[in-house]
Short mmCIF file of C-alpha atoms and ligand atoms in Angstrom, two decimals:
data_model
loop_
_atom_site.label_atom_id
_atom_site.label_comp_id
_atom_site.label_asym_id
_atom_site.label_seq_id
_atom_site.Cartn_x
_atom_site.Cartn_y
_atom_site.Cartn_z
CA MET A 23 -1.87 5.17 -4.67
CA THR A 24 1.09 3.31 -3.49
CA SER A 25 4.46 3.02 -5.12
CA ALA A 26 4.83 -0.10 -7.22
CA ALA A 27 6.18 -3.08 -5.23
CA LEU A 28 8.56 -4.30 -7.68
CA PRO A 29 12.27 -5.27 -7.16
CA ASP A 30 14.38 -2.18 -6.75
CA ASP A 31 17.66 -2.19 -8.55
CA ASP A 32 18.83 1.22 -8.55
CA ILE A 33 22.22 1.70 -9.94
CA LEU A 34 22.99 5.38 -9.03
CA GLY A 35 22.75 5.17 -5.30
CA ALA A 36 24.95 7.84 -3.65
CA ASP A 37 27.51 5.07 -2.64
CA ALA A 38 27.48 3.21 -5.91
CA PRO A 39 30.69 3.35 -7.88
CA GLU A 40 30.68 5.79 -10.76
CA LEU A 41 29.96 4.15 -14.09
CA THR A 42 31.37 5.38 -17.35
CA SER A 43 28.36 6.92 -19.34
CA GLN A 44 28.29 4.14 -21.95
CA GLU A 45 28.15 1.58 -19.28
CA ALA A 46 25.46 3.34 -17.47
CA VAL A 47 23.45 3.77 -20.51
CA ASP A 48 23.69 0.19 -21.60
CA ARG A 49 22.94 -0.93 -18.13
CA SER A 50 19.88 1.24 -17.64
CA LEU A 51 18.57 0.17 -21.13
CA THR A 52 18.72 -3.58 -20.06
CA THR A 53 17.18 -2.78 -16.63
CA ALA A 54 14.43 -0.66 -18.07
CA GLN A 55 13.57 -3.33 -20.62
CA THR A 56 13.25 -6.18 -18.16
CA ARG A 57 11.42 -3.86 -15.67
CA SER A 58 8.95 -2.47 -18.45
CA ALA A 59 7.95 -6.06 -19.18
CA GLU A 60 7.11 -6.62 -15.51
CA ILE A 61 5.43 -3.31 -15.18
CA GLU A 62 3.22 -4.18 -18.35
CA ARG A 63 2.02 -7.43 -16.39
CA ALA A 64 1.46 -5.33 -13.21
CA LEU A 65 -0.53 -2.94 -15.29
CA ALA A 66 -2.80 -5.55 -16.60
CA LYS A 67 -3.53 -6.72 -13.00
CA ASP A 68 -3.91 -3.45 -11.25
CA ALA A 69 -3.65 -0.24 -13.19
CA GLY A 70 -4.91 1.87 -10.13
CA ARG A 71 -1.70 1.56 -8.43
CA PHE A 72 0.19 3.52 -10.98
CA ARG A 73 0.31 7.36 -11.55
CA VAL A 74 1.92 8.24 -14.92
CA LEU A 75 3.45 11.57 -15.73
CA THR A 76 4.35 12.25 -19.41
CA GLY A 77 4.64 15.32 -21.60
CA ASP A 78 5.78 17.25 -24.71
CA ARG A 79 7.47 20.45 -25.35
CA PRO A 80 5.04 22.72 -27.33
CA THR A 81 7.17 23.17 -30.35
CA GLY A 82 4.37 22.46 -33.07
CA ARG A 83 1.40 20.32 -33.93
CA LEU A 84 1.61 16.58 -33.32
CA HIS A 85 2.22 14.26 -36.24
CA LEU A 86 1.94 10.45 -36.90
CA GLY A 87 5.26 9.84 -35.28
CA HIS A 88 3.91 11.31 -32.05
CA TYR A 89 0.47 9.85 -32.43
CA LEU A 90 1.70 6.11 -33.18
CA GLY A 91 4.88 6.40 -30.98
CA THR A 92 3.41 7.93 -27.71
CA LEU A 93 0.03 9.37 -27.84
CA ALA A 94 -1.89 6.39 -28.79
CA ASN A 95 -0.25 4.53 -25.77
CA ARG A 96 -0.95 7.29 -23.34
CA VAL A 97 -4.69 7.06 -24.38
CA ARG A 98 -4.30 3.25 -23.80
CA LEU A 99 -2.91 3.65 -20.40
CA GLN A 100 -5.59 6.32 -19.40
CA ASP A 101 -8.32 4.11 -20.65
CA ALA A 102 -6.94 1.12 -18.77
CA GLY A 103 -7.37 3.04 -15.36
CA VAL A 104 -4.08 4.55 -14.88
CA GLU A 105 -4.11 7.95 -13.46
CA THR A 106 -2.32 10.24 -15.84
CA VAL A 107 -0.76 13.72 -15.61
CA LEU A 108 0.07 15.30 -18.90
CA LEU A 109 2.56 18.15 -18.91
CA ILE A 110 2.91 20.63 -21.74
CA ALA A 111 6.60 21.49 -21.16
CA ASP A 112 6.74 25.13 -22.07
CA TYR A 113 9.83 26.14 -19.86
CA GLN A 114 11.60 23.22 -21.73
CA VAL A 115 11.26 24.86 -25.09
CA ILE A 116 13.98 27.37 -24.21
CA THR A 117 16.60 24.84 -23.28
CA ASP A 118 18.24 24.97 -26.86
CA ARG A 119 16.75 28.02 -28.47
CA ASP A 120 16.37 31.68 -27.97
CA ASP A 121 12.82 32.21 -29.10
CA ALA A 122 10.02 30.10 -27.48
CA GLY A 123 7.87 30.64 -30.63
CA PRO A 124 4.16 31.39 -30.60
CA LEU A 125 3.37 29.57 -27.22
CA VAL A 126 -0.23 30.40 -27.09
CA GLU A 127 -1.10 28.96 -30.51
CA ARG A 128 1.19 25.85 -29.72
CA VAL A 129 -0.24 25.34 -26.38
CA ARG A 130 -3.80 25.38 -27.77
CA ASP A 131 -2.87 23.24 -30.66
CA LEU A 132 -1.24 20.53 -28.55
CA THR A 133 -4.24 20.50 -26.05
CA ALA A 134 -6.59 20.08 -29.26
CA ASP A 135 -4.34 17.20 -30.34
CA TYR A 136 -4.45 15.54 -27.05
CA LEU A 137 -8.22 15.91 -26.58
CA ALA A 138 -9.01 14.80 -30.22
CA ALA A 139 -6.87 11.70 -29.82
CA GLY A 140 -8.69 10.66 -26.87
CA ILE A 141 -7.18 12.10 -23.81
CA ASP A 142 -10.07 12.84 -21.57
CA PRO A 143 -9.54 16.00 -19.38
CA GLU A 144 -12.01 14.54 -16.66
CA ARG A 145 -9.40 11.85 -15.90
CA THR A 146 -6.23 13.26 -17.10
CA THR A 147 -4.74 16.27 -15.70
CA ILE A 148 -3.24 18.47 -18.55
CA PHE A 149 -0.96 21.34 -17.43
CA THR A 150 1.79 23.83 -18.42
CA HIS A 151 5.08 24.23 -16.49
CA SER A 152 4.79 27.96 -16.26
CA ALA A 153 1.61 27.92 -14.45
CA ILE A 154 2.82 25.78 -11.49
CA PRO A 155 5.27 27.83 -9.22
CA ALA A 156 5.52 25.11 -6.61
CA LEU A 157 6.77 22.63 -9.22
CA ASN A 158 9.39 24.96 -10.40
CA GLN A 159 10.39 25.66 -6.70
CA LEU A 160 11.33 22.01 -6.27
CA MET A 161 14.24 22.70 -8.62
CA LEU A 162 16.27 24.36 -5.79
CA PRO A 163 16.38 21.50 -3.39
CA PHE A 164 16.75 19.10 -6.19
CA LEU A 165 19.79 21.00 -7.64
CA SER A 166 21.57 20.62 -4.31
CA LEU A 167 21.41 16.69 -4.82
CA VAL A 168 23.16 16.39 -7.85
CA THR A 169 26.76 17.20 -8.96
CA ASP A 170 28.01 19.22 -11.85
CA SER A 171 29.86 16.23 -13.31
CA GLU A 172 26.63 14.17 -13.32
CA LEU A 173 24.98 16.82 -15.24
CA ARG A 174 27.81 17.23 -17.68
CA ARG A 175 28.02 13.54 -18.53
CA ASN A 176 24.25 13.31 -19.36
CA PRO A 177 24.48 11.61 -22.77
CA THR A 178 21.09 13.16 -24.00
CA VAL A 179 22.04 16.75 -22.88
CA LYS A 180 25.35 16.26 -24.56
CA ALA A 181 23.78 15.14 -27.94
CA GLU A 182 21.26 18.03 -27.71
CA ASN A 183 24.04 20.39 -27.25
CA GLU A 184 25.89 19.08 -30.19
CA ALA A 185 22.76 19.33 -32.21
CA ALA A 186 22.60 22.96 -31.45
CA GLY A 187 25.54 23.54 -33.58
CA GLY A 188 28.21 25.38 -31.49
CA ARG A 189 25.56 27.45 -29.54
CA PRO A 190 27.06 27.65 -26.05
CA MET A 191 25.33 25.45 -23.52
CA SER A 192 22.99 27.37 -21.50
CA GLY A 193 22.48 26.87 -17.78
CA LEU A 194 18.95 25.55 -18.44
CA LEU A 195 20.09 22.94 -20.97
CA LEU A 196 22.68 21.55 -18.54
CA THR A 197 20.05 21.37 -15.68
CA TYR A 198 16.82 20.59 -17.50
CA PRO A 199 16.91 16.93 -16.43
CA VAL A 200 16.70 18.26 -12.92
CA HIS A 201 13.77 20.14 -13.91
CA GLN A 202 12.20 17.13 -15.49
CA ALA A 203 12.74 15.45 -12.12
CA ALA A 204 10.58 18.08 -10.59
CA ASP A 205 8.07 17.53 -13.32
CA ILE A 206 7.76 13.73 -12.38
CA LEU A 207 8.16 14.05 -8.65
CA PHE A 208 5.95 17.07 -7.93
CA CYS A 209 2.97 14.72 -8.41
CA LYS A 210 4.85 11.65 -7.12
CA ALA A 211 4.46 9.77 -10.46
CA ASN A 212 5.68 6.19 -10.24
CA LEU A 213 5.64 5.43 -13.91
CA VAL A 214 7.05 7.46 -16.84
CA PRO A 215 6.50 6.14 -20.40
CA VAL A 216 9.64 7.20 -22.42
CA GLY A 217 11.74 6.39 -25.37
CA LYS A 218 15.50 5.31 -24.92
CA ASP A 219 16.72 8.90 -25.09
CA GLN A 220 14.99 9.79 -21.87
CA LEU A 221 16.31 6.96 -19.74
CA PRO A 222 19.26 8.98 -18.38
CA HIS A 223 16.93 11.66 -17.24
CA LEU A 224 14.87 9.05 -15.42
CA GLU A 225 17.96 7.60 -13.62
CA LEU A 226 18.70 11.13 -12.45
CA THR A 227 15.11 11.47 -11.17
CA ARG A 228 15.43 8.18 -9.25
CA ALA A 229 18.53 9.32 -7.67
CA ILE A 230 17.16 12.66 -6.83
CA ALA A 231 14.17 10.84 -5.10
CA ARG A 232 16.29 8.58 -3.19
CA ARG A 233 18.76 11.27 -2.16
CA PHE A 234 16.09 13.53 -1.11
CA ASN A 235 14.50 10.96 1.16
CA GLU A 236 17.99 9.96 2.66
CA ARG A 237 19.41 13.54 3.03
CA TYR A 238 16.52 15.72 3.79
CA ALA A 239 13.73 13.38 5.13
CA GLY A 240 15.72 11.08 7.58
CA GLY A 241 15.02 8.07 5.42
CA ARG A 242 11.29 8.76 5.17
CA SER A 243 9.91 8.06 1.61
CA VAL A 244 8.74 11.52 0.59
CA PHE A 245 9.41 10.71 -3.07
CA PRO A 246 8.89 7.30 -4.79
CA ALA A 247 11.50 6.37 -7.32
CA PRO A 248 9.64 6.24 -10.57
CA ASP A 249 9.98 3.49 -13.21
CA ALA A 250 10.47 3.90 -16.99
CA LEU A 251 7.92 2.33 -19.23
CA LEU A 252 9.93 1.90 -22.36
CA SER A 253 7.68 2.26 -25.48
CA GLU A 254 8.21 -0.47 -27.91
CA ALA A 255 10.35 0.58 -30.76
CA VAL A 256 7.90 2.12 -33.26
CA ASN A 257 10.11 4.35 -35.20
CA VAL A 258 8.03 6.17 -37.68
CA LEU A 259 9.88 7.89 -40.33
CA GLY A 260 8.94 10.82 -42.61
CA VAL A 261 7.72 10.65 -45.99
CA ASP A 262 11.18 11.15 -47.29
CA GLY A 263 12.63 8.23 -45.19
CA GLN A 264 14.28 10.62 -42.58
CA LYS A 265 13.26 11.12 -39.02
CA MET A 266 9.81 12.58 -38.89
CA SER A 267 10.25 16.02 -37.98
CA LYS A 268 8.41 19.30 -38.57
CA SER A 269 11.73 21.14 -39.65
CA LYS A 270 12.12 18.54 -42.47
CA ARG A 271 8.55 19.13 -43.76
CA ASN A 272 8.19 15.39 -43.95
CA THR A 273 5.45 14.89 -41.33
CA VAL A 274 1.72 13.87 -41.55
CA ASP A 275 0.06 15.84 -38.97
CA ILE A 276 -3.08 14.88 -37.03
CA ALA A 277 -4.44 18.36 -37.88
CA MET A 278 -4.01 17.77 -41.70
CA SER A 279 -6.88 17.36 -44.07
CA GLU A 280 -7.24 14.02 -45.90
CA ASP A 281 -6.22 15.80 -49.08
CA GLU A 282 -3.13 17.34 -47.49
CA THR A 283 -2.37 13.69 -46.19
CA ALA A 284 -2.82 12.32 -49.72
CA LYS A 285 -0.34 15.11 -51.01
CA GLN A 286 2.32 14.32 -48.42
CA PHE A 287 2.23 10.36 -49.25
CA LYS A 288 2.28 11.26 -52.86
CA ARG A 289 5.66 12.74 -52.64
CA ALA A 290 6.74 9.97 -50.50
CA VAL A 291 10.20 8.35 -51.36
CA THR A 292 9.97 4.69 -52.47
CA ASP A 293 12.39 2.65 -54.62
CA SER A 294 12.59 1.51 -58.31
CA ASP A 295 11.40 -2.07 -57.62
CA ARG A 296 7.68 -2.24 -58.52
CA HIS A 297 7.13 -5.33 -56.59
CA ILE A 298 6.37 -4.35 -53.06
CA THR A 299 7.93 -6.46 -50.28
CA TYR A 300 8.43 -5.89 -46.56
CA ASP A 301 12.27 -5.57 -46.09
CA PRO A 302 13.04 -2.94 -43.34
CA VAL A 303 16.86 -3.43 -43.92
CA ASN A 304 17.16 -3.12 -47.81
CA ARG A 305 14.01 -1.17 -48.42
CA PRO A 306 13.48 1.19 -45.54
CA GLU A 307 11.36 3.84 -47.15
CA VAL A 308 8.87 1.26 -48.52
CA ALA A 309 8.90 -0.68 -45.19
CA ASN A 310 8.04 2.56 -43.40
CA LEU A 311 5.05 3.33 -45.50
CA LEU A 312 3.94 -0.41 -44.99
CA MET A 313 4.46 -0.14 -41.20
CA ILE A 314 2.54 3.06 -40.95
CA ALA A 315 -0.45 1.43 -42.85
CA ALA A 316 -0.13 -1.68 -40.74
CA LEU A 317 -0.16 0.30 -37.46
CA CYS A 318 -3.11 2.28 -38.52
CA SER A 319 -5.26 -0.45 -39.94
CA GLY A 320 -4.21 -3.09 -37.27
CA GLY A 321 -2.79 -5.29 -40.03
CA ASP A 322 0.49 -6.91 -40.74
CA PRO A 323 3.16 -5.02 -42.82
CA ALA A 324 4.42 -8.18 -44.73
CA VAL A 325 0.76 -9.36 -45.47
CA LEU A 326 0.07 -5.83 -46.70
CA ALA A 327 3.18 -5.95 -48.98
CA GLU A 328 1.90 -9.33 -50.33
CA GLU A 329 -1.50 -7.84 -51.18
CA ILE A 330 0.03 -4.89 -53.02
CA GLY A 331 2.54 -7.12 -54.74
CA ASP A 332 3.07 -5.76 -58.28
CA GLY A 333 0.88 -2.86 -57.60
CA GLY A 334 3.98 -0.75 -57.09
CA GLY A 335 4.64 2.53 -55.33
CA ALA A 336 1.44 4.27 -56.55
CA SER A 337 -0.59 1.45 -55.18
CA LEU A 338 1.39 1.33 -51.75
CA LYS A 339 0.85 5.12 -51.40
CA ARG A 340 -3.03 4.70 -51.85
CA VAL A 341 -2.99 1.94 -49.28
CA VAL A 342 -1.13 3.95 -46.76
CA THR A 343 -2.98 7.09 -47.42
CA GLU A 344 -6.31 5.37 -46.89
CA ALA A 345 -5.19 3.54 -43.78
CA VAL A 346 -3.96 6.87 -42.26
CA ASN A 347 -7.08 8.79 -43.22
CA GLU A 348 -9.35 6.16 -41.94
CA ARG A 349 -7.56 5.85 -38.47
CA LEU A 350 -7.43 9.62 -38.07
CA ARG A 351 -10.84 10.49 -39.37
CA PRO A 352 -12.68 10.52 -36.22
CA ILE A 353 -9.81 12.10 -34.44
CA ARG A 354 -9.76 14.95 -37.04
CA VAL A 355 -13.52 15.49 -36.85
CA ARG A 356 -13.25 15.92 -33.22
CA ARG A 357 -10.17 18.18 -33.62
CA ARG A 358 -12.12 20.60 -35.85
CA GLU A 359 -14.81 20.75 -33.34
CA LEU A 360 -12.24 21.46 -30.59
CA GLU A 361 -10.53 24.13 -32.75
CA ALA A 362 -13.94 25.89 -33.15
CA ASP A 363 -14.18 26.18 -29.39
CA PRO A 364 -11.17 27.83 -27.98
CA ALA A 365 -12.96 28.75 -24.79
CA HIS A 366 -13.33 25.07 -24.10
CA LEU A 367 -9.72 24.36 -24.60
CA GLN A 368 -8.81 27.30 -22.42
CA ARG A 369 -11.02 25.93 -19.62
CA VAL A 370 -9.67 22.45 -19.94
CA LEU A 371 -6.14 24.10 -19.38
CA ALA A 372 -7.31 26.27 -16.44
CA ASP A 373 -8.79 23.39 -14.78
CA GLY A 374 -5.74 21.09 -15.23
CA ASN A 375 -3.48 23.89 -14.09
CA ALA A 376 -5.57 24.45 -10.99
CA ARG A 377 -5.37 20.75 -10.21
CA ALA A 378 -1.63 20.68 -10.85
CA ASN A 379 -1.22 23.55 -8.58
CA GLU A 380 -2.96 21.73 -5.70
CA ILE A 381 -0.82 18.68 -6.12
CA ALA A 382 2.31 20.76 -6.35
CA GLU A 383 1.50 22.92 -3.36
CA ALA A 384 0.85 19.83 -1.13
CA THR A 385 4.07 18.32 -2.23
CA LEU A 386 6.14 21.61 -1.66
CA ALA A 387 4.57 21.70 1.83
CA GLU A 388 5.91 18.28 2.61
CA VAL A 389 9.34 19.18 1.31
CA ARG A 390 9.39 22.26 3.42
CA GLU A 391 8.45 20.43 6.49
CA ALA A 392 10.96 17.72 5.82
CA MET A 393 13.61 20.29 5.35
CA GLY A 394 12.63 22.31 8.56
CA MET A 395 11.45 25.33 6.57
CA ILE A 396 8.10 25.93 8.31
CA TYR A 397 8.40 29.25 10.03
CA THR A 398 4.86 30.31 10.94
N1 LIG B 417 11.60 15.84 -22.69
C1 LIG B 417 10.37 15.44 -23.10
C2 LIG B 417 10.46 15.72 -24.65
O1 LIG B 417 11.06 16.53 -25.10
C3 LIG B 417 9.20 16.29 -22.55
C4 LIG B 417 9.17 16.24 -20.99
C5 LIG B 417 9.50 17.20 -20.19
C6 LIG B 417 8.90 15.12 -20.18
N2 LIG B 417 9.29 16.84 -18.82
C7 LIG B 417 9.03 15.51 -18.85
C8 LIG B 417 8.80 13.73 -20.51
C9 LIG B 417 8.99 14.66 -17.82
C10 LIG B 417 8.72 12.87 -19.43
C11 LIG B 417 8.66 13.23 -18.07
O2 LIG B 417 9.59 15.05 -25.28
#
């Protein structure tokens, strides 16, 4: 695997002028959008030159928002022949909360969701942070490459800190973007599919890669600077029209039964206009249900709206329930089989962790060598 030969237009070089954070955010979004389009073209031509790192915090079961927003895309990349490394970010759970929760169950649930959705553990390495000491050790040299002001102005960390409602910022919340750089660079991934909110972390990762090479490796490229692959803006809302989130009880989970799915959509918020139209601006709740149905059935939301016409909210809910249940049916069947075989899930993780450890140890050996830390 070689690093993608695309034009490099980093903006966070050590000598680059400091940008205000809003300027930096706007600029990195435009840059990432242009580049993502280029990368999609490169992917179609030669998937084999990319290694993707992506992951989730194990905070609960995956829902339709995850499936339609990221998971289906990961499966697409894997199936297109992109080598994929999939991280269950257990250490990242404690960035903004005291209690990590029932991690054993959640890690198992997440693994089952992945495999059920089509992640193939033969081709994709699934691993947990906490099992990979050499990955975590990269944190030390990487921390030396960033300044505290860089960390403090990270807009995503700031937003997460504000959302934590007055809880003092932990050292881990402040520095987790550096930990994320270790997640990405330990396996020398050159492509990271992300949403907009993760772009600041990716900029920092690129800076860390570049600075490591300059400062500790005499300009040799130990770490490639990875690219973001911006996911197209599928923003799936919950059945109440708010952001889909477990804490709001508005999710439709991969692991739900068809009846539970029907129940969730039955209580979905619509509006008083019986005539169904696709109007995301004025009728966001109705539009969301139409979009979910369209994404699941491969149709077009406006066409679906016309078909439903005067059928009203009840009819819309039937259509979306059926589309979701149909799309998830094979995934759910497979998920139930997986759930019945916890030993298999455990083996998948153990194998993934073993593979990730090999990769991480090889990278750490290179880092030690570059830094003159080989003593025996
Ligand atoms: N921060 C990501 C999330 O909350 C999870 C994550 C951890 C991640 N490390 C990563 C994503 C590295 C991409 C690359 O969803």
